[in-house]
Coordinates of C-alpha atoms (C1' of nucleotides) in Angstrom, one line a residue:
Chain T
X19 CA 0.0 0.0 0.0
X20 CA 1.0 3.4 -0.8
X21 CA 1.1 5.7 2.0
X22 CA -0.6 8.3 -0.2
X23 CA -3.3 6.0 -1.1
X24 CA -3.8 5.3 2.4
X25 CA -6.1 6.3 5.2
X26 CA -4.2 6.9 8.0
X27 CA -4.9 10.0 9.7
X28 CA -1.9 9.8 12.2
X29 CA -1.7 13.3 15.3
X30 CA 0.3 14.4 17.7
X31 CA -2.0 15.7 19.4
X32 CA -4.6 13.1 21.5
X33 CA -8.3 14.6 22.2
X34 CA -8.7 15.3 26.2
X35 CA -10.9 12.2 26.7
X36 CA -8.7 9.4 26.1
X37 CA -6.9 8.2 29.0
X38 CA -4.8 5.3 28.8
X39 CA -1.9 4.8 26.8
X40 CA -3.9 2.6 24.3
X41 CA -6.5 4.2 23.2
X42 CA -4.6 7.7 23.4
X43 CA -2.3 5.4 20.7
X44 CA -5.2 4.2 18.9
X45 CA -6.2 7.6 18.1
X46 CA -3.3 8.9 17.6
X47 CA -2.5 6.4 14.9
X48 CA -5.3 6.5 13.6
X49 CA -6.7 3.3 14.1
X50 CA -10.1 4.4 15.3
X51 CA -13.1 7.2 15.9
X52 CA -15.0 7.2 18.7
X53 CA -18.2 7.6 17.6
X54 CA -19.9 8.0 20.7
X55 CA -19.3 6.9 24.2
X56 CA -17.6 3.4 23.7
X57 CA -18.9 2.9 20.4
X58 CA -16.6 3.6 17.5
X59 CA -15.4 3.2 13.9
X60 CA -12.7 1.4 12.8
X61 CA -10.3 3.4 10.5
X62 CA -8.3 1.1 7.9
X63 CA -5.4 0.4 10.0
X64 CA -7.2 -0.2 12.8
X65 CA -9.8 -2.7 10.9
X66 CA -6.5 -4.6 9.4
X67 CA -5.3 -4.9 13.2
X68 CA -8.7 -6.1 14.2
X69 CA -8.9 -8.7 11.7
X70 CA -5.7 -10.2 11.9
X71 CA -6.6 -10.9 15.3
X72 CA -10.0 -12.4 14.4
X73 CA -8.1 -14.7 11.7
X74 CA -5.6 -15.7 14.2
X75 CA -8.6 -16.5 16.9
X76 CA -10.5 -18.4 14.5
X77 CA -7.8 -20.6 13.3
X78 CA -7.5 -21.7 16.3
X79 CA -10.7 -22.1 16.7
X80 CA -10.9 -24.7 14.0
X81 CA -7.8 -26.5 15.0
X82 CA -9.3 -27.2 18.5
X83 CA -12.7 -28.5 16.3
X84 CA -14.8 -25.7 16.5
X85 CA -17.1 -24.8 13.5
X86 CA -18.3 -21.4 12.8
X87 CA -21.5 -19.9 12.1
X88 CA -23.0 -16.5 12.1
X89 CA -25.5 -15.5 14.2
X90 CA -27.6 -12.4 14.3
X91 CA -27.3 -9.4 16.3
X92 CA -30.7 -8.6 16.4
X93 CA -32.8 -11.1 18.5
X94 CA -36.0 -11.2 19.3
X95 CA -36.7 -11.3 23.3
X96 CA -38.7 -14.0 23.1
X97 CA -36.1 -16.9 24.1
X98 CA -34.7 -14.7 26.4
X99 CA -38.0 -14.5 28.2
X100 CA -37.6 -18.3 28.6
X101 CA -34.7 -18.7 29.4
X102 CA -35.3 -16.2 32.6
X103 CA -32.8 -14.0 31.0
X104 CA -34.5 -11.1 30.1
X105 CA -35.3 -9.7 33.0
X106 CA -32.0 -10.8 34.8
X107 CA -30.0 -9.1 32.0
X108 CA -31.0 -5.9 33.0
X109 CA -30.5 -2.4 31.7
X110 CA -27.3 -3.5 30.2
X111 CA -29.3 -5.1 27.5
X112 CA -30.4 -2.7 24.8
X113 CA -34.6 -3.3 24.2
X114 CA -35.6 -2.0 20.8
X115 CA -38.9 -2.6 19.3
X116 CA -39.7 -3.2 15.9
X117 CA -42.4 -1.6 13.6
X118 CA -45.1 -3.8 14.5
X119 CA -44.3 -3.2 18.5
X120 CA -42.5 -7.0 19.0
X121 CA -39.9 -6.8 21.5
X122 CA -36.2 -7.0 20.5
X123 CA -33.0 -6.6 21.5
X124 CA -29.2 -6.4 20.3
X125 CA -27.5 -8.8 21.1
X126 CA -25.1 -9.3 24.7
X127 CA -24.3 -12.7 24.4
X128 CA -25.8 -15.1 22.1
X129 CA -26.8 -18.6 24.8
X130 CA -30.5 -18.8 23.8
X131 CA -29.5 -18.0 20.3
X132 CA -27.3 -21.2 19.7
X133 CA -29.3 -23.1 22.3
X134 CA -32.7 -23.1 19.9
X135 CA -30.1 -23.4 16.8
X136 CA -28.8 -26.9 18.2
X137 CA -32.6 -27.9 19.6
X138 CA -34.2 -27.2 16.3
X139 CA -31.6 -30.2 14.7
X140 CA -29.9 -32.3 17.3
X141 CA -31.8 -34.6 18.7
X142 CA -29.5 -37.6 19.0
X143 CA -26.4 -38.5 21.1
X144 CA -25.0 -39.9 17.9
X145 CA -24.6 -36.3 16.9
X146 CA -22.8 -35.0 19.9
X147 CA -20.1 -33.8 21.0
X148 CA -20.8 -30.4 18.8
X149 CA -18.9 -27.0 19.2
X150 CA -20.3 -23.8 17.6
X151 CA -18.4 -20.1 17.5
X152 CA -18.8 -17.3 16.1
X153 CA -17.6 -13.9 15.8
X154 CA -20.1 -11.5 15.9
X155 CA -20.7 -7.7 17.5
X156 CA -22.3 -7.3 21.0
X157 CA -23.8 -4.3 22.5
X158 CA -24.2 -4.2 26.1
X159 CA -25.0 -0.9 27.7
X160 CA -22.2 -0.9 29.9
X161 CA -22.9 1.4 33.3
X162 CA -19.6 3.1 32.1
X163 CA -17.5 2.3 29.0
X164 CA -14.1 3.5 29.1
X165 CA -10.8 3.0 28.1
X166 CA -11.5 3.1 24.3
X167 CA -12.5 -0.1 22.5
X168 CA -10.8 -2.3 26.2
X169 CA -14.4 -1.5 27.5
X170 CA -16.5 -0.7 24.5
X171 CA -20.4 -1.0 24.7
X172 CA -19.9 -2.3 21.1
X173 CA -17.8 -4.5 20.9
X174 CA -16.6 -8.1 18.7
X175 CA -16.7 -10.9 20.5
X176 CA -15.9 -14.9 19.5
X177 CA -18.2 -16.9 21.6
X178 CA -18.6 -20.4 21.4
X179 CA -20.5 -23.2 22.8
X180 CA -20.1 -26.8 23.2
X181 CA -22.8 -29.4 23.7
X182 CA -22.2 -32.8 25.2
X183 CA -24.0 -35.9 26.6
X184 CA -22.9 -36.4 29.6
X185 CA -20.2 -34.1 32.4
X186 CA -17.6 -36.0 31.9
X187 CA -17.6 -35.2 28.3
X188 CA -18.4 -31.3 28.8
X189 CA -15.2 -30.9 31.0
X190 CA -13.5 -32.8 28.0
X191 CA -14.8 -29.8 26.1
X192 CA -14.2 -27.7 28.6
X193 CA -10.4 -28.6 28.9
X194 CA -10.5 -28.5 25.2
X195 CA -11.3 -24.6 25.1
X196 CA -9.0 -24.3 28.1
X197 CA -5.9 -25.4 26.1
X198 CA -6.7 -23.5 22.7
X199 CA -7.3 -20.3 24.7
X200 CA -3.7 -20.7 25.5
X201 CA -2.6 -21.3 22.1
X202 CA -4.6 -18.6 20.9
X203 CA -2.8 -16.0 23.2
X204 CA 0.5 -17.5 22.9
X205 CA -0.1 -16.9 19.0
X206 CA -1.0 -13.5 19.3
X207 CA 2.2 -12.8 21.3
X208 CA 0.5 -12.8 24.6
X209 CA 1.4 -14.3 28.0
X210 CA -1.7 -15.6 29.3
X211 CA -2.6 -16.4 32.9
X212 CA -5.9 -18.2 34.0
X213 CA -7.9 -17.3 37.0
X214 CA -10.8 -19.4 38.9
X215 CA -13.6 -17.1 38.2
X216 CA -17.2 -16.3 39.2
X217 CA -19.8 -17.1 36.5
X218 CA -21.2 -14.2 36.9
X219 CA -24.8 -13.7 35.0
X220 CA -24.1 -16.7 32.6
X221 CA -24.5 -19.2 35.6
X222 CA -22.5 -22.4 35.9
X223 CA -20.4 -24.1 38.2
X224 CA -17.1 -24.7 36.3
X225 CA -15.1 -21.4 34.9
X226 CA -11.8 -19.6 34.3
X227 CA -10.8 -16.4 33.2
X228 CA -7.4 -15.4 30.9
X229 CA -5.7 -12.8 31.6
X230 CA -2.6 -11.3 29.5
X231 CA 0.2 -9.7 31.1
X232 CA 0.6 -6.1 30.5
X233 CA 2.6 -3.4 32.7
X234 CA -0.7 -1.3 32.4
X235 CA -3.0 -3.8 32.8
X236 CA -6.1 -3.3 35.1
X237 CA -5.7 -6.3 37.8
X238 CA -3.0 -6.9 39.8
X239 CA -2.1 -10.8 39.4
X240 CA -0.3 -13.4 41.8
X241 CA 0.4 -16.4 40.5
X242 CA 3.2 -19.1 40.1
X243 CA 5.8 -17.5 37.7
X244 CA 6.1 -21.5 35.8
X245 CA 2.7 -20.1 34.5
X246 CA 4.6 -17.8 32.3
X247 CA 6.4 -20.6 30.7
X248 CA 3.7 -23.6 29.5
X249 CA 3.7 -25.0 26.4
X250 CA -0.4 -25.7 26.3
X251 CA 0.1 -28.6 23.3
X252 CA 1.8 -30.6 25.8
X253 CA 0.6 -29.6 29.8
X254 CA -2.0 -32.0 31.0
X255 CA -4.9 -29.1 31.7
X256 CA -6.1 -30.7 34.7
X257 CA -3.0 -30.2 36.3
X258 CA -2.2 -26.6 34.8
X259 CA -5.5 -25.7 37.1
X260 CA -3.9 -26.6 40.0
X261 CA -1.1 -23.6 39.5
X262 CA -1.7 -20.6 41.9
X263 CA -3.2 -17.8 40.1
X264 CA -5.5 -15.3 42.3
X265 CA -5.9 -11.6 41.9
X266 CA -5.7 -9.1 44.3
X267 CA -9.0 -9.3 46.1
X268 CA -8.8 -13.2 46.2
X269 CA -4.7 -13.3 47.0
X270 CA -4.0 -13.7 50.9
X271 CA -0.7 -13.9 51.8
X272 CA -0.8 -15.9 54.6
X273 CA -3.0 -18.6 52.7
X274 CA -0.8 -18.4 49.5
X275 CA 0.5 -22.3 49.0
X276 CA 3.5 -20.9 46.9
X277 CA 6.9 -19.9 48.4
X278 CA 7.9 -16.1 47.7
X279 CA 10.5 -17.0 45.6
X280 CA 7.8 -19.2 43.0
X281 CA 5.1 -16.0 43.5
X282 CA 5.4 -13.8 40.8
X283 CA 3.5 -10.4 40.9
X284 CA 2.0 -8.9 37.8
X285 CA -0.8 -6.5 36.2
X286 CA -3.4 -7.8 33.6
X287 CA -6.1 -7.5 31.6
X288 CA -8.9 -9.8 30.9
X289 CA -9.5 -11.1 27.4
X290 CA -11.0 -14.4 27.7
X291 CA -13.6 -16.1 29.9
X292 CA -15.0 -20.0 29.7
X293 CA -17.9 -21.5 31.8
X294 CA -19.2 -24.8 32.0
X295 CA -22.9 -24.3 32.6
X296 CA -24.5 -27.6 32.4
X297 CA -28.2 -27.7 31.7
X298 CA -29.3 -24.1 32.6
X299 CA -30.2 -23.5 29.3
X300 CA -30.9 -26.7 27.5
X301 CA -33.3 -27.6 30.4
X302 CA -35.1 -24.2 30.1
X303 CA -35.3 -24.0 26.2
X304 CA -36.3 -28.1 25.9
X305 CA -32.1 -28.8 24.0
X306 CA -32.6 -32.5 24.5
X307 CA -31.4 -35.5 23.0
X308 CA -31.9 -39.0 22.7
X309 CA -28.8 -41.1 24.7
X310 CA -28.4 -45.2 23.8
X311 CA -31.0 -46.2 26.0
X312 CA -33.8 -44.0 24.7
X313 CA -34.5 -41.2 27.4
X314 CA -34.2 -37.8 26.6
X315 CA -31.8 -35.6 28.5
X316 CA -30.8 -31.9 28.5
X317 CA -27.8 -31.4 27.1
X318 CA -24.6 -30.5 28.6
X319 CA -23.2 -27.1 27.4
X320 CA -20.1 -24.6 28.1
X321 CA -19.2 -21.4 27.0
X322 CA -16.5 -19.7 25.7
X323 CA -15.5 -15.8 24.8
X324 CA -13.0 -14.0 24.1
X325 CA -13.0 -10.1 23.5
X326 CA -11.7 -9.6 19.6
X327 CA -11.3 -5.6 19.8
X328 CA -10.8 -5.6 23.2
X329 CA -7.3 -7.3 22.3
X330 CA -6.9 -4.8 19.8
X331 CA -6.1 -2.5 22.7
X332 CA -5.0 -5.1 25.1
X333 CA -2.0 -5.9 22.7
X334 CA -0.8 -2.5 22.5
X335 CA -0.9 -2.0 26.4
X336 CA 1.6 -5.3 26.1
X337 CA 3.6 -3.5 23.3
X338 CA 4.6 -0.3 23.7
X339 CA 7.3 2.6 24.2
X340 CA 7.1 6.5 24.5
X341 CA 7.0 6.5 20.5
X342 CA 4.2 4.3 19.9
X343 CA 2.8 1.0 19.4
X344 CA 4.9 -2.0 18.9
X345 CA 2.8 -5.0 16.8
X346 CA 4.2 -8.1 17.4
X347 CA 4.6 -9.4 13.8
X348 CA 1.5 -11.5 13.7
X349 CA -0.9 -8.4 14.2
X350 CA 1.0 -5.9 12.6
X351 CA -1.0 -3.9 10.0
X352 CA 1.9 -4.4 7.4
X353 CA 4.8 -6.2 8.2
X354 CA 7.4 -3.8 6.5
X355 CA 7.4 0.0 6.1
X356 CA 9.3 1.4 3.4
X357 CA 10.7 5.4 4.0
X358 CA 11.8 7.4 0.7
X359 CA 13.3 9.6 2.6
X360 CA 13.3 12.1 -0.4
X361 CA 10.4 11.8 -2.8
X362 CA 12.4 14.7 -5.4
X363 CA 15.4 12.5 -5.3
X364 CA 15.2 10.3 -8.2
X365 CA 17.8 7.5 -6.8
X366 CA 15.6 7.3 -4.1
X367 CA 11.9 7.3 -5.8
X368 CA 13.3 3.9 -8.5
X369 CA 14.6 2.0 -5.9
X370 CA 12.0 2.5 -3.5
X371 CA 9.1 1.6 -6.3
X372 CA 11.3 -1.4 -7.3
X373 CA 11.6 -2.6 -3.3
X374 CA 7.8 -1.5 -3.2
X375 CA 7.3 -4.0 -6.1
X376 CA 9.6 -7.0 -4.9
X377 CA 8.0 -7.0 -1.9
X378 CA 4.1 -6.7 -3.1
X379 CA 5.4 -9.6 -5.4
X380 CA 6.0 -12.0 -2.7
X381 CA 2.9 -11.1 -1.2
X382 CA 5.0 -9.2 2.3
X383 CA 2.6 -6.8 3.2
X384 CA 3.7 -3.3 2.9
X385 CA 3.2 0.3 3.6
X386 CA 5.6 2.4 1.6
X387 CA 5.6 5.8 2.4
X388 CA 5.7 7.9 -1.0
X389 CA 4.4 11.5 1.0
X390 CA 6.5 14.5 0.0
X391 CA 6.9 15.2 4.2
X392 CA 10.0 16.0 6.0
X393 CA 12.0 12.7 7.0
X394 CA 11.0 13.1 10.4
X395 CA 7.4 12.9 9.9
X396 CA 8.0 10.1 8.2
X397 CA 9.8 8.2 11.1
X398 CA 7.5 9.5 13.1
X399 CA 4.6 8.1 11.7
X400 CA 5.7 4.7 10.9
X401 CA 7.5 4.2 14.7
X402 CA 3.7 5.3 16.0
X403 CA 2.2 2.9 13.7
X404 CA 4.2 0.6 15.3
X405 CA 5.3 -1.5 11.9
X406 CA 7.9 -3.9 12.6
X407 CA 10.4 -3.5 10.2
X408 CA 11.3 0.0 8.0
X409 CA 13.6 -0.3 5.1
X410 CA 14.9 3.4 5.1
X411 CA 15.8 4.5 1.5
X412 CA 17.7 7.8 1.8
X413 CA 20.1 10.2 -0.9
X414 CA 22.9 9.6 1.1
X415 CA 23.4 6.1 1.1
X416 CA 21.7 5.0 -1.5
X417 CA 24.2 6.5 -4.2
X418 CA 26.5 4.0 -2.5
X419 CA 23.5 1.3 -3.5
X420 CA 22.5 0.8 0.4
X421 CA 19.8 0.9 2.5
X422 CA 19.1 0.8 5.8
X423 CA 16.9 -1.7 7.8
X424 CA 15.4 -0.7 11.3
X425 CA 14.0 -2.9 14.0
X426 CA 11.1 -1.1 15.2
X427 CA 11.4 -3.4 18.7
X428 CA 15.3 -3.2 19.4
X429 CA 15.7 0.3 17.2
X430 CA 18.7 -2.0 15.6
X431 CA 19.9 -0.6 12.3
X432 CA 21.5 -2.3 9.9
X433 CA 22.7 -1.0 6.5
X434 CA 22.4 -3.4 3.8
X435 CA 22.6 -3.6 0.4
X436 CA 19.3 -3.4 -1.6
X437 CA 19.4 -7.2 -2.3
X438 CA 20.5 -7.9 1.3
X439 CA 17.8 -6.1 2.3
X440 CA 15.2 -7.8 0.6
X441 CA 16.1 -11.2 1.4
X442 CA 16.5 -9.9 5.1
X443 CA 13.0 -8.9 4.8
X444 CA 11.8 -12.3 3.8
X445 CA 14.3 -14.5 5.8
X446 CA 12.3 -12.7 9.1
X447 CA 9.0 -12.8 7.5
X448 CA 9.2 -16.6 7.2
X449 CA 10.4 -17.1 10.6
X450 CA 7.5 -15.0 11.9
X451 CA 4.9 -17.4 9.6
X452 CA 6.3 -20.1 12.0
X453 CA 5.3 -19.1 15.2
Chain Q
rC16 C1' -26.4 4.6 39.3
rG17 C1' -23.4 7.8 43.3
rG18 C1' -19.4 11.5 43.4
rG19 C1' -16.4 15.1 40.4
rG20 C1' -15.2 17.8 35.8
rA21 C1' -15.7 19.6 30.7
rG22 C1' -18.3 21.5 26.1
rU23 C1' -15.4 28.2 22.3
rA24 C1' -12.1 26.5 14.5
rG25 C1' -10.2 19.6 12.8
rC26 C1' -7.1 18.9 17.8
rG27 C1' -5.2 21.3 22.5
rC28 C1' -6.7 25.6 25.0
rA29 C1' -7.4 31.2 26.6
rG30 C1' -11.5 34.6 27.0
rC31 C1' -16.4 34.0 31.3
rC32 C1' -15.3 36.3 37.7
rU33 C1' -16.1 42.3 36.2
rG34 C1' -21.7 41.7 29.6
rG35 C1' -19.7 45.7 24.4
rU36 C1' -14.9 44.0 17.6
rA37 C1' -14.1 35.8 19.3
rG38 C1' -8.4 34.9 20.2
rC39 C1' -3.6 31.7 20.7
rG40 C1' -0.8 27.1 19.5
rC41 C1' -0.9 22.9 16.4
rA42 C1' -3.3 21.1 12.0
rU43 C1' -5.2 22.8 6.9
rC44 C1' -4.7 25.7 2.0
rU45 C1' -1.3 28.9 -1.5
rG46 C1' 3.7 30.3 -3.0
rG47 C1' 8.8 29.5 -2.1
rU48 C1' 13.0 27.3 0.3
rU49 C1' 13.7 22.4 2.4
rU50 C1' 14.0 16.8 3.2
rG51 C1' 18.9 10.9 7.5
rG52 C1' 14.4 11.5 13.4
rG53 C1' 7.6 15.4 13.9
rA54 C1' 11.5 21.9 9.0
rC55 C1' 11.5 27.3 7.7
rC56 C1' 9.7 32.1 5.5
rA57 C1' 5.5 34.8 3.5
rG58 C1' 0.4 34.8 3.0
rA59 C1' -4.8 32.7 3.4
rG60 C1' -9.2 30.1 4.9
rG61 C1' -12.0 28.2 8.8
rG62 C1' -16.8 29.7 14.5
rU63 C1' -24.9 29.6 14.5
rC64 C1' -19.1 29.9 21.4
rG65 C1' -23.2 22.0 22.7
rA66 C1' -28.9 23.1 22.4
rA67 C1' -33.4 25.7 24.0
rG68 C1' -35.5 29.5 26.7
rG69 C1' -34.9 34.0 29.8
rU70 C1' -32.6 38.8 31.7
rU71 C1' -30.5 43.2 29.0
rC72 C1' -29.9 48.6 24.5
rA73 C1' -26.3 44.5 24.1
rA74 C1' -24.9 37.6 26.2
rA75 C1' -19.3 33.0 24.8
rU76 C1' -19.8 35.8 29.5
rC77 C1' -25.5 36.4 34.0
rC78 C1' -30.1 33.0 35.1
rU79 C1' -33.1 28.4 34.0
rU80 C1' -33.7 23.9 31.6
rU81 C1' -31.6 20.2 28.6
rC82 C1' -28.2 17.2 25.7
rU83 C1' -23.3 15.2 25.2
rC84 C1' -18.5 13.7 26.7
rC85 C1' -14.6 12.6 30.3
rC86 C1' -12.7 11.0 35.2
rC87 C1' -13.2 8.1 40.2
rG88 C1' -16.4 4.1 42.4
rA89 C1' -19.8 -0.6 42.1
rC90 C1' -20.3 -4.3 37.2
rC91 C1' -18.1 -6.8 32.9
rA92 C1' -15.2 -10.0 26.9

RNA sequence: CGGGGAGUAGCGCAGCCUGGUAGCGCAUCUGGUUUGGGACCAGAGGGUCGAAGGUUCAAAUCCUUUCUCCCCGACCA
């Protein structure tokens, strides 16, 4: 992409409402518009962010045998009034009613949804175990959003649910969407710990919450510093729960079955949340089905979310410095930023449009900034971004045929030559595709 | 929902107390000089002062109502 082409309407200067340090950068980059209080648009570089993180969410998804769907947002209230639900839900839910006065609402959470989905063609244990996501908006009508799109009212959620015969086989389900949760933040760069939680308003008996570690992060943690270092495709689950992991309000010292030297002390956010909830639902909205011996049963369910944008600002509170954002290479917008440092320098414009080219070529994504700005701006702009890797094509060296390569992580330069540069560029690329 | 604060140019703010020509910085536009870490000179454009009502010869300024946004708390992906 051509920075001139692009939309990308980076500041110095942050509006007097933003707060914390990633949704001041969001703005400031350009990534996305409140439109009003925690609702807003997301600006192209922003929407690329979020995506990449949805893509990497739903692979993982898949791998751990999840299949998607799409539900609505809109739902009528109907199933919620049997579930109990929509009078419990309260004021967070937003009621709208249609033209011919029927009772509506957008969507929180999607249980009832899914539940009268699975109902309508399940009706055998034969068919089971079945796990459904998706990834779809959710308002709720939060008492106070803040913090930019971390605590949205609108906000893009994956949610899934699992359906099973029996307990035994939920908390195999359950375990299941334990261990990808992991992978999923270990892919997107994160360290993720898990918490015993409260089920909260979904109900249930079983459930954990992930959150990522982040110097700004919103909890204070304690847990068991091995935490930081599993490797989910091979820990037995079962035993990962047995780690000590507590936030503040639930951490007493004099309780703590850790030593001092295993405790490790951290801020995080929350990004994920599973719950085994048994039959609350499938009871209440008739989800049976048929086991071996021919009695009909409610069916066992769990679910599972995670908070899509709110990661989006989650990840930059992870990845950071005082000049902007720092994508780990997974997420980034574009992997590679290419500066012409002089746009009237005709040295620089060719070889800049050919490295533009090789790279578009070999499908590396790539912003290349053609603007006729000062230099600065230009370095600037791109360290705010938060691109991983600019290949700076200047007057100065390139008469001697180099360019210059800058980590936007380490601030390492290197000056290459153009050739070195480019297979520098995909060397790290394809190492980054590995992880 | 309780407590606090703010709405004046795209953004950040001053002006309000003590009523009388709406201002500053950044950004934008034009011309020129620049271009290796947010350039410089010269010029220009841009406002129903959040909205409604009231007081007054006169309201950004005083009074009333209202809307919006932000911060702290309780709740949450």
């Amino acid at each position: 992409m051509k920075y001139s082409l692009y939309f990308a309407p980076t500041s110095k200067d942050v509006p007097s409402e933003a707060e914390i340090i990633s949704h001041k950068l969001m703005i400031r980059s350009g990534m996305i518009k409140q439109s009003s209080a925690g609702i807003y648009s997301w600006l192209p570089l922003g929407f690329n962010v979020l995506k990449k993180i949805e893509h990497i969410v739903r692979k993982e998804q898949e791998k751990a045998g999840a299949v998607e769907l799409l539900m609505p947002t809109m739902q009528s209230a109907d199933l919620w009034i049997k579930s109990g639900r929509y009078d419990d839900y309260g004021k967070e839910m937003l009621r709208i009613q249609d033209r011919s006065s029927r009772q509506m609402l957008y969507g929180p959470t999607n249980e009832e949804l899914i539940t009268e989905i699975f109902r309508s063609y399940i009706n055998s244990y034969k068919d089971l175990p079945k796990n459904l996501f998706h990834i779809q908006w959710k308002f709720r009508d939060e008492l106070r959003p803040r913090f930019g799109v971390m605590r949205g009212r609108e906000f893009l959620m994956k949610d899934n649910y699992s359906f099973d015969l029996t307990f035994e086989e939920a908390k195999k389900s359950y375990n299941n969407m334990y261990r990808c949760y992991l992978k999923t933040f270990l892919k997107l760069g994160l360290t993720p710990i898990v918490l015993r939680a409260e089920s909260g308003a979904i109900g249930g008996n079983l459930s954990h919450e992930f959150q990522i570690l982040a110097k700004t992060g919103e909890s204070t943690l304690y847990y068991d510093k091995e935490l930081e270092n599993i490797d989910p495709s091979k820990a037995n689950i079962e035993k990962l729960q047995d780690y000590y992991a507590a936030v503040d309000d639930q951490h007493n010292p004099s309780e703590c079955p850790i030593n001092e030297k295993q405790l490790k002390i951290s801020k995080g956010i929350e990004v994920g949340h599973i719950f085994y909830f048994g039959t609350k639902y499938s009871e209440k909205l008739s989800a049976l089905v048929q086991t071996s011996d021919g009695k009909n049963v409610p069916v066992e369910m769990g679910s599972y979310g995670i908070g899509v944008s709110r990661l989006v600002g989650a990840i930059i509170e992870a990845f950071h410095d005082s000049k902007g954002i720092i994508w780990p290479d997974q997420v980034a917008p574009f992997y590679v930023s290419i500066l012409n440092l002089n746009t009237k320098d005709l040295k620089c414009n060719q070889e800049s449009e050919k490295m533009y080219s090789n790279l578009c070529n070999i499908n590396i994504e790539t912003l290349y900034d053609d603007r006729d700005i000062a230099a600065g701006s230009k370095f600037s702009d791109h360290d705010l971004i938060g691109i991983p890797y600019k290949i700076i094509i200047g007057p100065r060296d390139i008469k001697e045929g180099r360019v210059e390569i800058e980590n936007r992580k380490t601030g390492k330069k290197n000056k290459l030559s153009i050739e070195e540069a480019l297979n520098y560029i995909i060397k790290k690329s394809k190492d980054s595709q590995k992880l």
